[in-house]
mmCIF file of C-alpha atoms in Angstrom:
data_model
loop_
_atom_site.group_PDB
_atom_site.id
_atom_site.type_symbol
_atom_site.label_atom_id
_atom_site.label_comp_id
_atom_site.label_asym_id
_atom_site.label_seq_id
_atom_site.Cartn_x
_atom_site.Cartn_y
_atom_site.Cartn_z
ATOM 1 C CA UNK A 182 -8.146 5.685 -44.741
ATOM 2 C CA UNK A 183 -8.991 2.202 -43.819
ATOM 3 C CA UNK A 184 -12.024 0.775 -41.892
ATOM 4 C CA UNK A 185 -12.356 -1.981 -39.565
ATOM 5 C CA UNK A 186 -14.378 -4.799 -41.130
ATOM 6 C CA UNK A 187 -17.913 -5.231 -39.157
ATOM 7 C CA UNK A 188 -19.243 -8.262 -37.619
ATOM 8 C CA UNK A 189 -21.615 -10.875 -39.745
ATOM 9 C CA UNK A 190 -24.814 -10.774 -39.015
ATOM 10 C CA UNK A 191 -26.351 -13.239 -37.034
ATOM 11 C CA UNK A 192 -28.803 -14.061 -39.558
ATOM 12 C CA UNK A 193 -26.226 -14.598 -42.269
ATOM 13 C CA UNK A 194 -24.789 -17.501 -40.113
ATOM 14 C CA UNK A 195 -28.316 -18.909 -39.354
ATOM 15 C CA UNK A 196 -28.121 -19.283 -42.894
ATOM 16 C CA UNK A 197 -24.794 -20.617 -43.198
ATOM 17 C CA UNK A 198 -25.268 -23.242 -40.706
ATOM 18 C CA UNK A 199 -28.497 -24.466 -42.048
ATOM 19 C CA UNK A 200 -27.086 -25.024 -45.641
ATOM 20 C CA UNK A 201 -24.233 -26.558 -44.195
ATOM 21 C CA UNK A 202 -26.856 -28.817 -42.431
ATOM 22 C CA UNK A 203 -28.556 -29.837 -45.811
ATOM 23 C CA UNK A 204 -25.455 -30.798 -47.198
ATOM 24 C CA UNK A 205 -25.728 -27.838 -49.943
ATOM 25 C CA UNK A 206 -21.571 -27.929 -49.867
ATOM 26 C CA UNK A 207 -18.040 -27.822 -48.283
ATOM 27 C CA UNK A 208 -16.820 -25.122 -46.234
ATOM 28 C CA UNK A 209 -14.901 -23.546 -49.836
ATOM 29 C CA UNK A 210 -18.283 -23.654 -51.491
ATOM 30 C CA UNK A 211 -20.452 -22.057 -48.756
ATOM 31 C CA UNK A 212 -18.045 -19.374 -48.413
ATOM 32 C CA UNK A 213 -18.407 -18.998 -52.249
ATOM 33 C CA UNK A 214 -21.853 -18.725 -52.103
ATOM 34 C CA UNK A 215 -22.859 -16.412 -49.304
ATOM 35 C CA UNK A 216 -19.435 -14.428 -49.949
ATOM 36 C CA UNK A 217 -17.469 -15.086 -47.046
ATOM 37 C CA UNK A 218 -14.371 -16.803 -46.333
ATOM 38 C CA UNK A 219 -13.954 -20.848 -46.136
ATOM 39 C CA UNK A 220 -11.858 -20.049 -42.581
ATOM 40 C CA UNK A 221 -15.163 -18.294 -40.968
ATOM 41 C CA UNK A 222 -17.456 -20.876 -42.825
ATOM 42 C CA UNK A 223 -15.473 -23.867 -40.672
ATOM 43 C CA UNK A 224 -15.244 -21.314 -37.430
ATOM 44 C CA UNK A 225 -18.817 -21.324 -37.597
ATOM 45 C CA UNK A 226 -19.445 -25.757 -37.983
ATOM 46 C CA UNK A 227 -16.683 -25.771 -34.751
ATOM 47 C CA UNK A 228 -18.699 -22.711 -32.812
ATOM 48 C CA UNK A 229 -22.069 -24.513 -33.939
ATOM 49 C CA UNK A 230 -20.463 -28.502 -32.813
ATOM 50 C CA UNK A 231 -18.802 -27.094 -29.464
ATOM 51 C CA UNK A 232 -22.217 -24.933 -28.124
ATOM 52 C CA UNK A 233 -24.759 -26.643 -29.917
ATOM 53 C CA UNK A 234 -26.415 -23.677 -31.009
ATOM 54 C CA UNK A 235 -26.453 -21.782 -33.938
ATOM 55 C CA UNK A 236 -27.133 -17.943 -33.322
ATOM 56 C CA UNK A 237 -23.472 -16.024 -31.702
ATOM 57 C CA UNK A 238 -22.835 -16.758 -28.162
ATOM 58 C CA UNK A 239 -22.326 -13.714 -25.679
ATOM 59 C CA UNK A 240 -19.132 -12.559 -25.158
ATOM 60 C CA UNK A 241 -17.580 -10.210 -22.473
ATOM 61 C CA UNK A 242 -16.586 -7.394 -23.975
ATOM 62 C CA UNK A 243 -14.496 -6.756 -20.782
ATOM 63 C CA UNK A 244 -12.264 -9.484 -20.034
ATOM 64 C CA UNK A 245 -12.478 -11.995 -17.242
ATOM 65 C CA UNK A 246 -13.999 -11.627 -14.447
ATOM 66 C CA UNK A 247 -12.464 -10.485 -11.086
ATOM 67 C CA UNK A 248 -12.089 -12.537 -8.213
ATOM 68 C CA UNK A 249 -12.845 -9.659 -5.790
ATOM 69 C CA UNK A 250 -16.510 -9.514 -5.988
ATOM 70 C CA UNK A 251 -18.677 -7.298 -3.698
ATOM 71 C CA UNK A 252 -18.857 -10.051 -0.722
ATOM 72 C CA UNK A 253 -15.338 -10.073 -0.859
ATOM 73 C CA UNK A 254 -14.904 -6.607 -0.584
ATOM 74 C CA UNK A 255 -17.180 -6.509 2.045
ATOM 75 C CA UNK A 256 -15.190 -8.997 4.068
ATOM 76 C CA UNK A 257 -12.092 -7.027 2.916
ATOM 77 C CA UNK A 258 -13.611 -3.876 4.651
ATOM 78 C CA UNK A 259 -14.668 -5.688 7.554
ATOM 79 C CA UNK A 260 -11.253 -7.355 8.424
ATOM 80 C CA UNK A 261 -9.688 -4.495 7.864
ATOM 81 C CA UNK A 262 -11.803 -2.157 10.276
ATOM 82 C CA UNK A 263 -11.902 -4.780 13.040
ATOM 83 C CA UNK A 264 -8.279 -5.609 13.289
ATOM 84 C CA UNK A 265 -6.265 -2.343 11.279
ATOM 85 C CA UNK A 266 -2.481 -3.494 11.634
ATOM 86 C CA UNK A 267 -3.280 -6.614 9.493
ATOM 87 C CA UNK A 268 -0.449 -7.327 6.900
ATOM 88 C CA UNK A 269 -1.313 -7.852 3.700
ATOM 89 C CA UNK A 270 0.290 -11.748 3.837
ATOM 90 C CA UNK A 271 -2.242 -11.445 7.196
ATOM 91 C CA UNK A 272 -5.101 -10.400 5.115
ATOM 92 C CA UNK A 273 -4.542 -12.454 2.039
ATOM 93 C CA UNK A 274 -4.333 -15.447 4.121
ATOM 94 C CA UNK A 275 -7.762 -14.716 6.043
ATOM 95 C CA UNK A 276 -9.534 -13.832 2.628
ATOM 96 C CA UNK A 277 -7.982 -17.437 0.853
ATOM 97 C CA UNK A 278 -9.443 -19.190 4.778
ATOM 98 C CA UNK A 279 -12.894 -17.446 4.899
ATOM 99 C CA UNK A 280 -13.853 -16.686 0.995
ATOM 100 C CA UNK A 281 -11.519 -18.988 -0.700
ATOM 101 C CA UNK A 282 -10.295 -16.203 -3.126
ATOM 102 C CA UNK A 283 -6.597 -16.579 -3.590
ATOM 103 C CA UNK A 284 -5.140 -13.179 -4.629
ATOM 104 C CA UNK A 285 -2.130 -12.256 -5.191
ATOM 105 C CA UNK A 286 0.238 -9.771 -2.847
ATOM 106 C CA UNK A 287 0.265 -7.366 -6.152
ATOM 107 C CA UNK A 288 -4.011 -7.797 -6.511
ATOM 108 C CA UNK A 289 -4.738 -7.387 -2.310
ATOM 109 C CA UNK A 290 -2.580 -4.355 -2.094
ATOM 110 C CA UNK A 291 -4.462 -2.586 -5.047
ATOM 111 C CA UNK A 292 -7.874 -3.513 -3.687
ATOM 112 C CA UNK A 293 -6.341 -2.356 -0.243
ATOM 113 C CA UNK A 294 -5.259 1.284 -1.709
ATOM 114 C CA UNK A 295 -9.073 1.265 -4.111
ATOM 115 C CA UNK A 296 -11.177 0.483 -1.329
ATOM 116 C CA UNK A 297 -9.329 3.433 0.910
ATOM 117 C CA UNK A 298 -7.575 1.424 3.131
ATOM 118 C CA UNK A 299 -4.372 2.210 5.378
ATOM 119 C CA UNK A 300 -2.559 -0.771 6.955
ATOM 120 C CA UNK A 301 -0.714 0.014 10.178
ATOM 121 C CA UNK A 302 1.931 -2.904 10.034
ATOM 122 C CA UNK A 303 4.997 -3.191 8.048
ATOM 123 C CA UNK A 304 6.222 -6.185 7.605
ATOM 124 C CA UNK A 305 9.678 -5.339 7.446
ATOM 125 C CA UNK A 306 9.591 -3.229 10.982
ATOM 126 C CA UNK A 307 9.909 -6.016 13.565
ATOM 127 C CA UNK A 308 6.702 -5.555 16.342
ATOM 128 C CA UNK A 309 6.990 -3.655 19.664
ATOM 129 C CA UNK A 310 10.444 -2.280 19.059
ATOM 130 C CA UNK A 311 11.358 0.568 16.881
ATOM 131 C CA UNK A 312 14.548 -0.067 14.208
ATOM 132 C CA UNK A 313 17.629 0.921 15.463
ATOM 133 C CA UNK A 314 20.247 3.191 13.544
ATOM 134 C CA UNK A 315 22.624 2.085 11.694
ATOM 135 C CA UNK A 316 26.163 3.152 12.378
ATOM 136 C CA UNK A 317 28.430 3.362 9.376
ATOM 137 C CA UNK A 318 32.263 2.359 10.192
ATOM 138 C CA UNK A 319 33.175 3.430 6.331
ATOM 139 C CA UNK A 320 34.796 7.572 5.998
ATOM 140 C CA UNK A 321 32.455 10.029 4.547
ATOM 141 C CA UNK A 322 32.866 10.137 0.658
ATOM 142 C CA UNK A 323 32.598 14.017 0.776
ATOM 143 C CA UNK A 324 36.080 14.743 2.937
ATOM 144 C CA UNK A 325 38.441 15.875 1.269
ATOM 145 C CA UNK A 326 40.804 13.959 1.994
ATOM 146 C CA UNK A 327 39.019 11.112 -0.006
ATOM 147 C CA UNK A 328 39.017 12.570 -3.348
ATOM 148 C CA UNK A 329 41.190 10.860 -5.975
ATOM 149 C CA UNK A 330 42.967 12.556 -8.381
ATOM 150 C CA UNK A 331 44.166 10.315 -11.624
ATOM 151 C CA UNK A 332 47.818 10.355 -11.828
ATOM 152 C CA UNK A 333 48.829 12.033 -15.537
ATOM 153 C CA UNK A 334 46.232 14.008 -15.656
ATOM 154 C CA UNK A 335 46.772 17.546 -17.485
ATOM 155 C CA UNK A 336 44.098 19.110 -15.144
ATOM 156 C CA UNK A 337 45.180 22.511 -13.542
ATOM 157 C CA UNK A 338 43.019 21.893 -10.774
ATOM 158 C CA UNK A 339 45.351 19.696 -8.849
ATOM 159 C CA UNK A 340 46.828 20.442 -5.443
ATOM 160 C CA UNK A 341 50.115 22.296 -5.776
ATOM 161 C CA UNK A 342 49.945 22.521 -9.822
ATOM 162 C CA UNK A 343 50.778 25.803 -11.281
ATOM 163 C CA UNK A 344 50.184 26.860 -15.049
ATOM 164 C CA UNK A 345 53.412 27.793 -16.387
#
């Protein structure tokens, strides 16, 4: 069985940084010394040069951050109640204008179906007028008359074939 290798303490790279400040040694020597690799002794100088500090900086242990905070939920809700047969390219649109939160069609409809939400309007169904049938001019693939049967073919099920 294999374990995961832990995290360095934070005091060990106090300690590595502040040799590294007195000059005590290159990155390979360092690593030598306090038993660690050369690769984390430079990822430590870069960490230390780009933040200026020397003790581990925070990390989110969760990814980034969502644009759909609780304000723009809120509005989310509230457009939603006061005008219900918003589209979502309707609703997207007056979240970018208000909050300036773009989202994406895939990101509003999933905050739309979280948050409870039913949308009245379909974009595809054109307003005040019900879609009208279509009328096929093609013959019905279940006649009989429109079955094929592939000439050479040893089957005995074919019209007017006898076994012998």
């Amino acid at each position: 069985m294999t374990r995961m290798g832990r995290a360095y303490s934070d005091d060990l790279r106090v300690r590595i940084l502040e040799a590294d400040e007195r000059g005590e040694g290159s990155c390979r020597v360092l690593g030598k010394r306090f038993g660690v690799s050369w690769e984390y002794v430079r990822k430590l100088r870069l960490q230390q040069a780009a933040t200026g500090q020397k003790a581990r900086v925070a990390q989110s242990r969760y990814g980034i951050l969502s644009k759909v905070t609780e304000p723009v939920k809120t509005h989310m809700l509230g457009l939603v109640k006061s005008q219900p047969d918003l589209t979502l390219a309707e609703l997207r649109e007056r979240i970018r204008l208000d909050k300036g939160v773009s989202m994406s069609w895939g990101l509003v409809h999933l905050w739309v179906v979280r948050l409870g939400l039913r949308l009245k309007k379909s974009r595809s169904t054109p307003s005040n007028e019900t879609p009208k049938p279509t009328v096929s001019v093609a013959p019905s693939s279940t006649s009989a008359s429109s079955r094929s049967i592939r000439k050479g073919s040893s089957s005995l099920t074919k019209a007017g074939s006898r076994p012998r």
